[in-house]
Amino acid sequence: SCWMWLGVSWAGCALLLACISTGRALYFHIGETEKKCFIEEIPDETMVIGERYRTQLWDKQTGSFLPSTPGLGMHVEIKDPDTKIVLSRQYGSDGRFTFTSHTPGEHQICLHSNSTKMALFAGGKLRVHLDIQVGEHTNNYPEIAAKDKLTELQLRVRQLLDQVDQIQKEQNYQRYREERFRMTSESTNQRVLWWSITQTLILLVTGVWQMRHLKSFFEAKKLV
C-alpha cells in the first residue's frame, strides 16, 4: 500500500510521500515537540498493528543513538477518514499498538514524544523504529498453528483464505474509491456545463443590450 508521511512541528509543516509495500519496517527522526504523521489507505474492518515499535535517544557524548531510553514514551493518535479519533494513548519507549478500521479511506497515524516531561530529551533528537502490518500480515501464523494444532497444509490453506479475504476487502475499497471519483467527476462536469450555459446566456443578453443601445443611439442622432 502507499503511505503518505506528514511531518508536523511547531515551527512549520512538511509533506512527504513515501510508497512502501505493506508490512515493511522503517525508522525516522523527530525533534523536541515535533509530530510525525502517516496517512495510510485502509479498507474497512481491517486490523492494523504497529509492531516492533521502539525509540532511541541521541547521545551527544558518544555520538550515537542509545540502545534503550527508559522513561521516554510516545503518544500515538489515530484518526479515521471522518477525523474521528480511533486510538489515542501514551505508550512506553517500545511496544506495539493495534486498531481495527471501521471506515474505508485514509487513516492518519500520528506520533509525538513526551519530551516535555523528560528534561534529558530537551533539545535532543529521537529515532523511532516502526513496522506497520496491515490485514493478513497482522496474523501470527506460527502461533495460530500451535494453538489450533494445524498441519502445514491446513496452515497454508488458512493463509490463502486470509489473503483472499484481504483481496476482497481491497477490491471493495477500490470500488468505493472509484464510485467517489465518479461522483466527483459528474459533479465537476455538471458545474462546467452550467457555467458554460451561464456564459452563453450572459453573452446573448449583452449582445441584445448592445444592439438596442446602438439602435437608440442612431435614432437619437436621427441616423435611422
mmCIF file of C-alpha atoms in Angstrom:
data_model
loop_
_atom_site.group_PDB
_atom_site.id
_atom_site.type_symbol
_atom_site.label_atom_id
_atom_site.label_comp_id
_atom_site.label_asym_id
_atom_site.label_seq_id
_atom_site.Cartn_x
_atom_site.Cartn_y
_atom_site.Cartn_z
ATOM 1 C CA SER A 1 0.000 0.000 0.000
ATOM 2 C CA CYS A 2 1.016 3.620 -0.267
ATOM 3 C CA TRP A 3 1.878 5.653 2.842
ATOM 4 C CA MET A 4 1.860 9.411 2.930
ATOM 5 C CA TRP A 5 4.175 10.857 5.563
ATOM 6 C CA LEU A 6 3.107 14.154 7.067
ATOM 7 C CA GLY A 7 5.607 15.807 9.404
ATOM 8 C CA VAL A 8 4.134 18.475 11.686
ATOM 9 C CA SER A 9 6.163 20.717 14.014
ATOM 10 C CA TRP A 10 5.526 23.911 15.914
ATOM 11 C CA ALA A 11 7.863 25.754 13.560
ATOM 12 C CA GLY A 12 6.174 24.590 10.352
ATOM 13 C CA CYS A 13 4.798 21.714 8.315
ATOM 14 C CA ALA A 14 6.325 19.410 5.704
ATOM 15 C CA LEU A 15 4.698 16.904 3.391
ATOM 16 C CA LEU A 16 6.468 13.814 2.111
ATOM 17 C CA LEU A 17 5.028 10.949 0.094
ATOM 18 C CA ALA A 18 6.608 7.547 0.663
ATOM 19 C CA CYS A 19 5.228 4.462 -1.065
ATOM 20 C CA ILE A 20 6.249 1.199 0.547
ATOM 21 C CA SER A 21 4.881 -2.296 0.470
ATOM 22 C CA THR A 22 2.592 -3.482 3.262
ATOM 23 C CA GLY A 23 4.475 -4.669 6.298
ATOM 24 C CA ARG A 24 7.867 -3.061 5.615
ATOM 25 C CA ALA A 25 9.674 -1.547 8.604
ATOM 26 C CA LEU A 26 11.085 1.957 8.668
ATOM 27 C CA TYR A 27 12.550 4.484 11.050
ATOM 28 C CA PHE A 28 12.509 8.270 11.220
ATOM 29 C CA HIS A 29 13.962 11.072 13.324
ATOM 30 C CA ILE A 30 11.971 13.631 15.296
ATOM 31 C CA GLY A 31 12.930 16.567 17.455
ATOM 32 C CA GLU A 32 11.526 18.024 20.634
ATOM 33 C CA THR A 33 7.752 18.799 20.455
ATOM 34 C CA GLU A 34 7.753 17.538 16.855
ATOM 35 C CA LYS A 35 4.914 15.433 15.499
ATOM 36 C CA LYS A 36 5.071 12.875 12.687
ATOM 37 C CA CYS A 37 2.018 11.549 10.882
ATOM 38 C CA PHE A 38 1.425 8.797 8.339
ATOM 39 C CA ILE A 39 -1.643 8.627 6.120
ATOM 40 C CA GLU A 40 -2.482 5.029 5.305
ATOM 41 C CA GLU A 41 -5.292 3.986 2.964
ATOM 42 C CA ILE A 42 -7.069 1.110 4.721
ATOM 43 C CA PRO A 43 -10.192 -0.879 3.757
ATOM 44 C CA ASP A 44 -12.961 -1.230 6.325
ATOM 45 C CA GLU A 45 -12.869 -3.951 9.000
ATOM 46 C CA THR A 46 -9.109 -4.340 8.626
ATOM 47 C CA MET A 47 -6.703 -4.827 11.512
ATOM 48 C CA VAL A 48 -3.562 -2.706 11.671
ATOM 49 C CA ILE A 49 -0.655 -3.357 14.032
ATOM 50 C CA GLY A 50 2.341 -1.168 14.762
ATOM 51 C CA GLU A 51 4.905 -3.854 15.577
ATOM 52 C CA ARG A 52 8.444 -3.685 16.915
ATOM 53 C CA TYR A 53 7.828 -0.061 17.809
ATOM 54 C CA ARG A 54 10.971 1.308 19.515
ATOM 55 C CA THR A 55 12.520 4.693 20.330
ATOM 56 C CA GLN A 56 16.213 5.600 20.643
ATOM 57 C CA LEU A 57 17.596 8.807 22.115
ATOM 58 C CA TRP A 58 20.592 10.568 20.569
ATOM 59 C CA ASP A 59 23.584 10.664 22.920
ATOM 60 C CA LYS A 60 25.788 13.716 22.264
ATOM 61 C CA GLN A 61 28.693 12.270 24.267
ATOM 62 C CA THR A 62 29.010 9.025 22.273
ATOM 63 C CA GLY A 63 27.675 10.500 19.030
ATOM 64 C CA SER A 64 25.212 7.649 18.557
ATOM 65 C CA PHE A 65 21.707 6.542 19.482
ATOM 66 C CA LEU A 66 21.254 4.794 22.810
ATOM 67 C CA PRO A 67 20.013 1.184 22.577
ATOM 68 C CA SER A 68 17.168 1.937 25.005
ATOM 69 C CA THR A 69 15.548 5.024 26.547
ATOM 70 C CA PRO A 70 13.774 4.160 29.819
ATOM 71 C CA GLY A 71 11.226 6.775 30.850
ATOM 72 C CA LEU A 72 10.797 8.146 27.358
ATOM 73 C CA GLY A 73 7.467 7.408 25.726
ATOM 74 C CA MET A 74 5.469 8.122 22.606
ATOM 75 C CA HIS A 75 1.889 9.253 22.249
ATOM 76 C CA VAL A 76 0.017 7.544 19.403
ATOM 77 C CA GLU A 77 -3.124 9.084 17.935
ATOM 78 C CA ILE A 78 -5.081 7.586 15.051
ATOM 79 C CA LYS A 79 -7.951 9.255 13.186
ATOM 80 C CA ASP A 80 -10.291 7.730 10.625
ATOM 81 C CA PRO A 81 -11.324 9.392 7.311
ATOM 82 C CA ASP A 82 -14.065 11.286 9.204
ATOM 83 C CA THR A 83 -11.357 12.695 11.566
ATOM 84 C CA LYS A 84 -12.818 10.702 14.451
ATOM 85 C CA ILE A 85 -10.226 9.505 16.950
ATOM 86 C CA VAL A 86 -9.856 5.727 16.744
ATOM 87 C CA LEU A 87 -6.944 5.463 19.179
ATOM 88 C CA SER A 88 -5.253 7.976 21.475
ATOM 89 C CA ARG A 89 -2.854 6.518 24.015
ATOM 90 C CA GLN A 90 0.503 7.056 25.675
ATOM 91 C CA TYR A 91 2.995 4.211 25.200
ATOM 92 C CA GLY A 92 6.437 3.467 26.556
ATOM 93 C CA SER A 93 9.750 3.586 24.697
ATOM 94 C CA ASP A 94 8.943 0.291 22.947
ATOM 95 C CA GLY A 95 5.998 -1.996 22.333
ATOM 96 C CA ARG A 96 3.128 -2.205 19.853
ATOM 97 C CA PHE A 97 -0.260 -0.673 19.137
ATOM 98 C CA THR A 98 -3.303 -2.168 17.429
ATOM 99 C CA PHE A 99 -6.530 -0.865 15.936
ATOM 100 C CA THR A 100 -9.241 -2.003 13.523
ATOM 101 C CA SER A 101 -10.624 0.242 10.805
ATOM 102 C CA HIS A 102 -14.407 0.622 10.564
ATOM 103 C CA THR A 103 -14.478 3.197 7.760
ATOM 104 C CA PRO A 104 -12.636 2.745 4.443
ATOM 105 C CA GLY A 105 -10.260 5.502 3.445
ATOM 106 C CA GLU A 106 -7.233 7.444 4.633
ATOM 107 C CA HIS A 107 -6.355 6.915 8.291
ATOM 108 C CA GLN A 108 -3.929 9.315 9.943
ATOM 109 C CA ILE A 109 -1.391 7.764 12.334
ATOM 110 C CA CYS A 110 0.437 10.412 14.388
ATOM 111 C CA LEU A 111 3.248 10.019 16.911
ATOM 112 C CA HIS A 112 4.997 12.502 19.183
ATOM 113 C CA SER A 113 7.253 12.133 22.211
ATOM 114 C CA ASN A 114 6.608 13.071 25.821
ATOM 115 C CA SER A 115 9.750 15.219 25.719
ATOM 116 C CA THR A 116 8.128 17.967 27.810
ATOM 117 C CA LYS A 117 8.079 15.528 30.721
ATOM 118 C CA MET A 118 11.679 14.482 30.250
ATOM 119 C CA ALA A 119 14.338 17.141 30.709
ATOM 120 C CA LEU A 120 17.031 14.783 29.374
ATOM 121 C CA PHE A 121 15.492 14.874 25.909
ATOM 122 C CA ALA A 122 15.035 18.660 25.786
ATOM 123 C CA GLY A 123 16.519 19.921 22.525
ATOM 124 C CA GLY A 124 17.632 16.433 21.534
ATOM 125 C CA LYS A 125 16.905 14.074 18.654
ATOM 126 C CA LEU A 126 14.975 10.836 18.732
ATOM 127 C CA ARG A 127 14.949 7.894 16.338
ATOM 128 C CA VAL A 128 11.691 5.967 16.102
ATOM 129 C CA HIS A 129 11.531 2.475 14.611
ATOM 130 C CA LEU A 130 8.120 1.422 13.314
ATOM 131 C CA ASP A 131 6.776 -1.601 11.462
ATOM 132 C CA ILE A 132 3.170 -1.268 10.259
ATOM 133 C CA GLN A 133 1.363 -4.525 9.448
ATOM 134 C CA VAL A 134 -1.998 -4.395 7.647
ATOM 135 C CA GLY A 135 -4.608 -7.076 7.005
ATOM 136 C CA GLU A 136 -3.452 -10.698 6.860
ATOM 137 C CA HIS A 137 0.096 -9.549 7.677
ATOM 138 C CA THR A 138 -1.069 -8.958 11.256
ATOM 139 C CA ASN A 139 -1.664 -12.681 11.816
ATOM 140 C CA ASN A 140 0.950 -14.674 13.684
ATOM 141 C CA TYR A 141 0.614 -17.928 11.759
ATOM 142 C CA PRO A 142 3.154 -19.994 13.766
ATOM 143 C CA GLU A 143 1.194 -19.102 16.895
ATOM 144 C CA ILE A 144 -2.119 -19.938 15.194
ATOM 145 C CA ALA A 145 -0.741 -23.289 14.004
ATOM 146 C CA ALA A 146 0.463 -24.180 17.503
ATOM 147 C CA LYS A 147 -2.799 -23.098 19.133
ATOM 148 C CA ASP A 148 -5.176 -24.845 16.688
ATOM 149 C CA LYS A 149 -2.789 -27.758 16.032
ATOM 150 C CA LEU A 150 -2.808 -27.223 12.275
ATOM 151 C CA THR A 151 -0.739 -29.183 9.798
ATOM 152 C CA GLU A 152 1.444 -27.386 7.275
ATOM 153 C CA LEU A 153 -1.202 -27.874 4.574
ATOM 154 C CA GLN A 154 -4.017 -26.630 6.833
ATOM 155 C CA LEU A 155 -1.954 -23.606 7.807
ATOM 156 C CA ARG A 156 -1.259 -22.816 4.151
ATOM 157 C CA VAL A 157 -4.985 -23.047 3.373
ATOM 158 C CA ARG A 158 -5.661 -20.707 6.293
ATOM 159 C CA GLN A 159 -3.150 -18.222 4.914
ATOM 160 C CA LEU A 160 -4.696 -18.393 1.434
ATOM 161 C CA LEU A 161 -8.193 -17.825 2.847
ATOM 162 C CA ASP A 162 -6.957 -14.796 4.783
ATOM 163 C CA GLN A 163 -5.275 -13.447 1.658
ATOM 164 C CA VAL A 164 -8.456 -13.922 -0.391
ATOM 165 C CA ASP A 165 -10.438 -12.123 2.305
ATOM 166 C CA GLN A 166 -7.964 -9.232 2.289
ATOM 167 C CA ILE A 167 -8.027 -9.064 -1.519
ATOM 168 C CA GLN A 168 -11.819 -8.861 -1.408
ATOM 169 C CA LYS A 169 -11.628 -6.002 1.086
ATOM 170 C CA GLU A 170 -9.109 -4.208 -1.127
ATOM 171 C CA GLN A 171 -11.374 -4.679 -4.163
ATOM 172 C CA ASN A 172 -14.360 -3.317 -2.230
ATOM 173 C CA TYR A 173 -12.281 -0.328 -1.203
ATOM 174 C CA GLN A 174 -11.170 0.290 -4.797
ATOM 175 C CA ARG A 175 -14.815 0.158 -5.916
ATOM 176 C CA TYR A 176 -15.637 2.622 -3.152
ATOM 177 C CA ARG A 177 -12.881 4.962 -4.351
ATOM 178 C CA GLU A 178 -13.991 4.570 -7.958
ATOM 179 C CA GLU A 179 -17.568 5.459 -7.013
ATOM 180 C CA ARG A 180 -16.439 8.558 -5.132
ATOM 181 C CA PHE A 181 -14.227 9.595 -8.057
ATOM 182 C CA ARG A 182 -17.117 9.089 -10.493
ATOM 183 C CA MET A 183 -19.437 11.196 -8.316
ATOM 184 C CA THR A 184 -16.809 13.929 -8.120
ATOM 185 C CA SER A 185 -16.284 13.815 -11.898
ATOM 186 C CA GLU A 186 -20.019 14.001 -12.584
ATOM 187 C CA SER A 187 -20.411 16.905 -10.174
ATOM 188 C CA THR A 188 -17.498 18.729 -11.828
ATOM 189 C CA ASN A 189 -18.912 18.088 -15.307
ATOM 190 C CA GLN A 190 -22.298 19.453 -14.258
ATOM 191 C CA ARG A 191 -20.706 22.572 -12.839
ATOM 192 C CA VAL A 192 -18.707 23.096 -16.047
ATOM 193 C CA LEU A 193 -21.876 22.607 -18.113
ATOM 194 C CA TRP A 194 -23.907 25.101 -16.086
ATOM 195 C CA TRP A 195 -21.021 27.576 -16.159
ATOM 196 C CA SER A 196 -20.873 27.292 -19.967
ATOM 197 C CA ILE A 197 -24.642 27.811 -20.205
ATOM 198 C CA THR A 198 -24.395 30.827 -17.894
ATOM 199 C CA GLN A 199 -21.599 32.328 -20.009
ATOM 200 C CA THR A 200 -23.648 31.812 -23.178
ATOM 201 C CA LEU A 201 -26.711 33.487 -21.650
ATOM 202 C CA ILE A 202 -24.597 36.408 -20.457
ATOM 203 C CA LEU A 203 -23.157 36.855 -23.973
ATOM 204 C CA LEU A 204 -26.635 36.703 -25.540
ATOM 205 C CA VAL A 205 -28.077 39.229 -23.072
ATOM 206 C CA THR A 206 -25.049 41.500 -23.563
ATOM 207 C CA GLY A 207 -25.413 41.282 -27.363
ATOM 208 C CA VAL A 208 -29.140 42.111 -27.254
ATOM 209 C CA TRP A 209 -28.476 45.042 -24.910
ATOM 210 C CA GLN A 210 -25.712 46.385 -27.150
ATOM 211 C CA MET A 211 -27.943 46.146 -30.241
ATOM 212 C CA ARG A 212 -30.789 48.011 -28.535
ATOM 213 C CA HIS A 213 -28.364 50.611 -27.180
ATOM 214 C CA LEU A 214 -26.880 51.207 -30.649
ATOM 215 C CA LYS A 215 -30.356 51.426 -32.174
ATOM 216 C CA SER A 216 -31.380 54.015 -29.591
ATOM 217 C CA PHE A 217 -28.140 55.936 -30.246
ATOM 218 C CA PHE A 218 -28.714 56.064 -34.003
ATOM 219 C CA GLU A 219 -32.370 57.081 -33.575
ATOM 220 C CA ALA A 220 -31.311 59.879 -31.220
ATOM 221 C CA LYS A 221 -28.835 61.117 -33.854
ATOM 222 C CA LYS A 222 -31.588 60.770 -36.483
ATOM 223 C CA LEU A 223 -29.376 58.445 -38.498
ATOM 224 C CA VAL A 224 -32.139 55.825 -38.732
#
